[in-house]
PDB file of C-alpha atoms in Angstrom:
ATOM      1  CA  MET A 757     123.513  31.210 122.396  1.00 52.00           C
ATOM      2  CA  SER A 758     123.278  34.573 120.210  1.00 70.00           C
ATOM      3  CA  GLU A 759     122.507  34.326 116.409  1.00 75.00           C
ATOM      4  CA  ALA A 760     126.045  36.103 115.801  1.00 71.00           C
ATOM      5  CA  THR A 761     127.654  33.276 117.720  1.00 79.00           C
ATOM      6  CA  ASN A 762     125.664  30.689 115.567  1.00 84.00           C
ATOM      7  CA  ILE A 763     126.886  32.328 112.434  1.00 84.00           C
ATOM      8  CA  THR A 764     130.376  32.698 113.415  1.00 82.00           C
ATOM      9  CA  ARG A 765     130.556  29.070 114.299  1.00 86.00           C
ATOM     10  CA  GLU A 766     128.812  28.081 110.864  1.00 86.00           C
ATOM     11  CA  PHE A 767     131.743  30.234 109.120  1.00 83.00           C
ATOM     12  CA  GLN A 768     134.291  28.534 111.336  1.00 87.00           C
ATOM     13  CA  PHE A 769     132.755  25.163 110.190  1.00 88.00           C
ATOM     14  CA  LEU A 770     132.917  26.064 106.679  1.00 83.00           C
ATOM     15  CA  ALA A 771     136.451  27.323 107.016  1.00 85.00           C
ATOM     16  CA  SER A 772     137.405  24.020 108.359  1.00 88.00           C
ATOM     17  CA  GLU A 773     135.747  22.258 105.515  1.00 86.00           C
ATOM     18  CA  ALA A 774     137.588  24.232 102.956  1.00 83.00           C
ATOM     19  CA  SER A 775     140.980  23.543 104.893  1.00 84.00           C
ATOM     20  CA  ALA A 776     140.043  20.021 104.367  1.00 86.00           C
ATOM     21  CA  GLY A 777     139.404  20.315 100.665  1.00 80.00           C
ATOM     22  CA  ARG A 778     135.816  19.686 100.964  1.00 82.00           C
ATOM     23  CA  LEU A 779     134.649  23.287 100.159  1.00 79.00           C
ATOM     24  CA  LEU A 780     135.977  25.086  97.013  1.00 77.00           C
ATOM     25  CA  ILE A 781     135.374  28.356  95.667  1.00 82.00           C
ATOM     26  CA  GLU A 782     136.485  29.111  92.123  1.00 80.00           C
ATOM     27  CA  ASP A 783     139.843  31.087  91.354  1.00 77.00           C
ATOM     28  CA  GLY A 784     139.258  34.896  91.363  1.00 87.00           C
ATOM     29  CA  VAL A 785     135.815  34.479  93.128  1.00 89.00           C
ATOM     30  CA  ALA A 786     137.237  33.985  96.529  1.00 90.00           C
ATOM     31  CA  GLU A 787     139.473  37.041  96.073  1.00 92.00           C
ATOM     32  CA  ARG A 788     136.616  39.165  94.981  1.00 93.00           C
ATOM     33  CA  CYS A 789     134.571  38.018  97.993  1.00 92.00           C
ATOM     34  CA  ILE A 790     137.542  38.930 100.413  1.00 94.00           C
ATOM     35  CA  ASP A 791     137.984  42.334  98.822  1.00 94.00           C
ATOM     36  CA  ILE A 792     134.141  43.079  99.388  1.00 95.00           C
ATOM     37  CA  CYS A 793     134.402  41.780 102.731  1.00 95.00           C
ATOM     38  CA  ASN A 794     137.195  43.969 103.667  1.00 96.00           C
ATOM     39  CA  ARG A 795     135.746  46.962 102.196  1.00 96.00           C
ATOM     40  CA  TYR A 796     132.721  46.229 104.203  1.00 96.00           C
ATOM     41  CA  ALA A 797     134.383  45.780 107.543  1.00 96.00           C
ATOM     42  CA  SER A 798     136.361  48.797 107.083  1.00 96.00           C
ATOM     43  CA  SER A 799     133.088  50.536 106.425  1.00 95.00           C
ATOM     44  CA  LEU A 800     131.378  49.255 109.528  1.00 96.00           C
ATOM     45  CA  ASN A 801     134.867  50.019 111.521  1.00 94.00           C
ATOM     46  CA  SER A 802     134.375  53.599 110.543  1.00 94.00           C
ATOM     47  CA  VAL A 803     130.754  53.675 111.699  1.00 93.00           C
ATOM     48  CA  ARG A 804     131.664  51.919 114.830  1.00 90.00           C
ATOM     49  CA  LEU A 805     134.351  54.879 115.542  1.00 88.00           C
ATOM     50  CA  THR A 806     132.144  57.578 114.958  1.00 89.00           C
ATOM     51  CA  ALA A 807     129.099  55.807 116.857  1.00 83.00           C
ATOM     52  CA  SER A 808     130.043  57.350 120.242  1.00 76.00           C
ATOM     53  CA  PHE A 809     129.574  60.779 119.080  1.00 81.00           C
ATOM     54  CA  LEU A 810     126.162  60.292 117.852  1.00 79.00           C
ATOM     55  CA  VAL A 811     124.869  61.125 121.578  1.00 78.00           C
ATOM     56  CA  TYR A 812     125.804  64.265 123.445  1.00 75.00           C
ATOM     57  CA  ILE A 813     124.677  63.601 126.839  1.00 75.00           C
ATOM     58  CA  ASP A 814     124.387  67.536 127.703  1.00 78.00           C
ATOM     59  CA  SER A 815     122.077  68.089 124.966  1.00 79.00           C
ATOM     60  CA  PHE A 816     119.446  66.556 126.892  1.00 81.00           C
ATOM     61  CA  GLY A 817     119.334  69.445 129.331  1.00 84.00           C
ATOM     62  CA  ILE A 818     120.754  70.394 132.741  1.00 86.00           C
ATOM     63  CA  LEU A 819     118.257  68.450 134.812  1.00 89.00           C
ATOM     64  CA  ASP A 820     119.559  65.270 136.577  1.00 90.00           C
ATOM     65  CA  SER A 821     116.753  63.432 134.781  1.00 91.00           C
ATOM     66  CA  ALA A 822     117.619  64.763 131.536  1.00 88.00           C
ATOM     67  CA  ARG A 823     121.336  63.569 132.042  1.00 88.00           C
ATOM     68  CA  GLU A 824     120.227  60.286 133.191  1.00 90.00           C
ATOM     69  CA  LEU A 825     118.204  60.166 129.765  1.00 89.00           C
ATOM     70  CA  GLY A 826     121.118  61.210 128.033  1.00 86.00           C
ATOM     71  CA  GLY A 827     123.260  58.630 129.629  1.00 86.00           C
ATOM     72  CA  LYS A 828     120.894  55.799 128.801  1.00 86.00           C
ATOM     73  CA  PHE A 829     120.962  56.590 125.228  1.00 85.00           C
ATOM     74  CA  TYR A 830     124.819  56.871 125.334  1.00 85.00           C
ATOM     75  CA  GLU A 831     124.833  53.451 126.834  1.00 85.00           C
ATOM     76  CA  LEU A 832     122.442  52.145 123.837  1.00 85.00           C
ATOM     77  CA  VAL A 833     125.247  53.485 121.445  1.00 86.00           C
ATOM     78  CA  THR A 834     128.304  52.486 123.314  1.00 85.00           C
ATOM     79  CA  GLY A 835     127.533  49.606 125.599  1.00 81.00           C
ATOM     80  CA  GLY A 836     129.820  46.796 126.126  1.00 77.00           C
ATOM     81  CA  ARG A 837     129.787  43.461 124.801  1.00 80.00           C
ATOM     82  CA  GLY A 838     126.527  41.703 125.016  1.00 79.00           C
ATOM     83  CA  SER A 839     124.650  44.987 125.855  1.00 82.00           C
ATOM     84  CA  GLY A 840     122.900  44.918 122.376  1.00 84.00           C
ATOM     85  CA  SER A 841     124.199  48.437 121.705  1.00 89.00           C
ATOM     86  CA  ILE A 842     125.045  49.846 118.426  1.00 89.00           C
ATOM     87  CA  ASP A 843     128.641  49.308 118.964  1.00 91.00           C
ATOM     88  CA  ASP A 844     128.117  45.640 120.247  1.00 91.00           C
ATOM     89  CA  SER A 845     126.069  44.803 117.196  1.00 92.00           C
ATOM     90  CA  LEU A 846     128.725  46.281 114.777  1.00 93.00           C
ATOM     91  CA  ALA A 847     131.607  44.575 116.696  1.00 92.00           C
ATOM     92  CA  GLN A 848     129.617  41.290 116.071  1.00 92.00           C
ATOM     93  CA  HIS A 849     129.040  41.980 112.357  1.00 94.00           C
ATOM     94  CA  ILE A 850     132.597  42.811 111.931  1.00 96.00           C
ATOM     95  CA  GLU A 851     133.507  39.576 113.743  1.00 93.00           C
ATOM     96  CA  ILE A 852     131.307  37.455 111.340  1.00 94.00           C
ATOM     97  CA  ILE A 853     132.706  39.256 108.180  1.00 96.00           C
ATOM     98  CA  MET A 854     136.270  38.370 109.338  1.00 96.00           C
ATOM     99  CA  GLN A 855     135.193  34.671 109.761  1.00 94.00           C
ATOM    100  CA  MET A 856     133.644  34.968 106.233  1.00 93.00           C
ATOM    101  CA  ILE A 857     137.241  36.337 105.042  1.00 95.00           C
ATOM    102  CA  ASP A 858     138.749  33.505 106.714  1.00 93.00           C
ATOM    103  CA  MET A 859     136.549  31.133 105.099  1.00 92.00           C
ATOM    104  CA  PHE A 860     136.750  32.375 101.582  1.00 92.00           C
ATOM    105  CA  GLN A 861     140.500  32.440 101.893  1.00 92.00           C
ATOM    106  CA  LYS A 862     140.717  28.886 102.814  1.00 90.00           C
ATOM    107  CA  ALA A 863     138.107  27.824 100.062  1.00 89.00           C
ATOM    108  CA  GLY A 864     140.008  29.763  97.420  1.00 89.00           C
ATOM    109  CA  GLU A 865     143.287  28.029  98.414  1.00 88.00           C
ATOM    110  CA  ALA A 866     141.576  24.448  98.540  1.00 87.00           C
ATOM    111  CA  TYR A 867     140.571  25.213  95.038  1.00 88.00           C
ATOM    112  CA  LYS A 868     143.765  26.254  93.700  1.00 87.00           C
ATOM    113  CA  ALA A 869     145.430  23.074  95.434  1.00 87.00           C
ATOM    114  CA  ALA A 870     142.623  20.705  94.020  1.00 86.00           C
ATOM    115  CA  ASP A 871     143.311  22.528  90.642  1.00 85.00           C
ATOM    116  CA  GLY A 872     147.126  22.082  90.834  1.00 86.00           C
ATOM    117  CA  ARG A 873     146.618  18.294  91.857  1.00 88.00           C
ATOM    118  CA  ALA A 874     144.478  17.888  88.815  1.00 86.00           C
ATOM    119  CA  ARG A 875     146.809  19.518  86.646  1.00 87.00           C
ATOM    120  CA  GLN A 876     149.478  17.429  87.844  1.00 89.00           C
ATOM    121  CA  ALA A 877     147.616  14.228  87.241  1.00 86.00           C
ATOM    122  CA  ILE A 878     146.704  15.410  83.826  1.00 88.00           C
ATOM    123  CA  GLU A 879     150.333  16.173  82.947  1.00 85.00           C
ATOM    124  CA  SER A 880     151.673  12.898  84.464  1.00 84.00           C
ATOM    125  CA  ALA A 881     148.887  10.896  82.383  1.00 81.00           C
ATOM    126  CA  GLY A 882     149.954  12.953  79.180  1.00 77.00           C
ATOM    127  CA  ASP A 883     153.597  12.007  79.734  1.00 73.00           C
ATOM    128  CA  GLN A 884     152.758   8.268  80.200  1.00 75.00           C
ATOM    129  CA  ILE A 885     150.806   8.311  76.983  1.00 76.00           C
ATOM    130  CA  PHE A 886     153.543  10.038  75.221  1.00 70.00           C
ATOM    131  CA  ASP A 887     156.189   7.452  76.733  1.00 66.00           C
ATOM    132  CA  LEU A 888     154.264   4.747  75.002  1.00 61.00           C
TER     133      LEU A 888
END
């Protein structure tokens, strides 16, 4: 199992803990973290989109061996899932960031729900005191 898969699963676990109300992130903090994650994911997406232009196969020369070498470098940049390429690495990072965003959203919502329940309990207790 890859490290990226383990990290993704960890954030999925944290998101489920947040949904269950066992992980809370203070109001405002979750939103700031989500914003930072969105900007970082956008930045990585931009790098990912331009990565294929990093290697120009024909620049290695006209010999077959030069073109082969160029093709190998191109694969290092653009190889598919599980290839260890730059594109694959960036895709894994983006996937982890998306899991982080999900976790932050759920933890922020759990905080707001817990805060709302506490506020209602305090108001209800206050109402009972004043009814005496």
